[in-house]
């Protein structure tokens, strides 16, 4: 994986996280999920992003 590919994947991951958070926020506002559920899902998403970023960082060819 080149640095350019990693950048593209990073942008894609950031957009996906933004979409997930906006969706969760909407679900919370209409009462489908509680604040606690929102927090747990948000923390899980953040941990997954850190793991994905670490994997991508190791795959960059220097």
C-alpha atoms as one frame of an Amber mdcrd trajectory, in Angstrom:
protein
   0.000   0.000   0.000   1.390   3.393  -0.933   0.984   6.600   1.038  -1.520
   7.834  -1.541  -3.653   4.712  -1.115  -3.481   5.082   2.656  -4.622   8.694
   2.364  -7.572   7.670   0.214  -8.563   4.923   2.676  -8.172   7.355   5.581
 -10.515   9.840   3.919 -12.979   7.031   3.203 -12.835   5.860   6.837 -13.330
   9.433   8.082 -16.401   9.888   5.868 -17.781   6.536   7.015 -17.317   7.514
  10.674 -19.029  10.855  10.036 -21.981   9.092   8.398 -22.223   6.568  11.253
 -22.155   9.305  13.907 -24.756  11.400  12.103 -26.952   8.338  11.746 -26.573
   7.445  15.413 -27.318  11.027  16.415 -30.477  10.966  14.326 -31.554   7.641
  15.862 -30.972   9.072  19.326 -32.946  12.233  18.563 -35.989  10.260  17.414
 -35.761   7.968  20.439 -34.691   4.698  18.819 -31.495   4.392  20.887 -30.587
   5.749  24.309 -27.673   7.991  25.242 -25.846   5.037  26.781 -26.245   2.917
  23.631 -25.003   5.839  21.541 -21.917   6.116  23.760 -21.121   2.401  23.544
 -21.464   2.326  19.759 -19.396   5.530  19.388 -16.598   4.092  21.545 -16.648
   0.845  19.538 -16.433   2.777  16.255 -13.514   4.849  17.601 -11.612   1.721
  18.665 -12.190   0.098  15.266 -10.879   3.212  13.507  -7.710   3.169  15.628
  -7.166  -0.519  14.802  -7.786   0.033  11.081  -5.398   3.002  11.077  -2.703
   0.912  12.758  -3.116  -1.878  10.210  -2.918   0.573   7.314   0.154   2.230
   8.812   1.985  -1.118   8.904   1.060  -1.934   5.324   2.573   1.256   3.860
   5.646   0.384   1.806   8.511   2.760   2.401
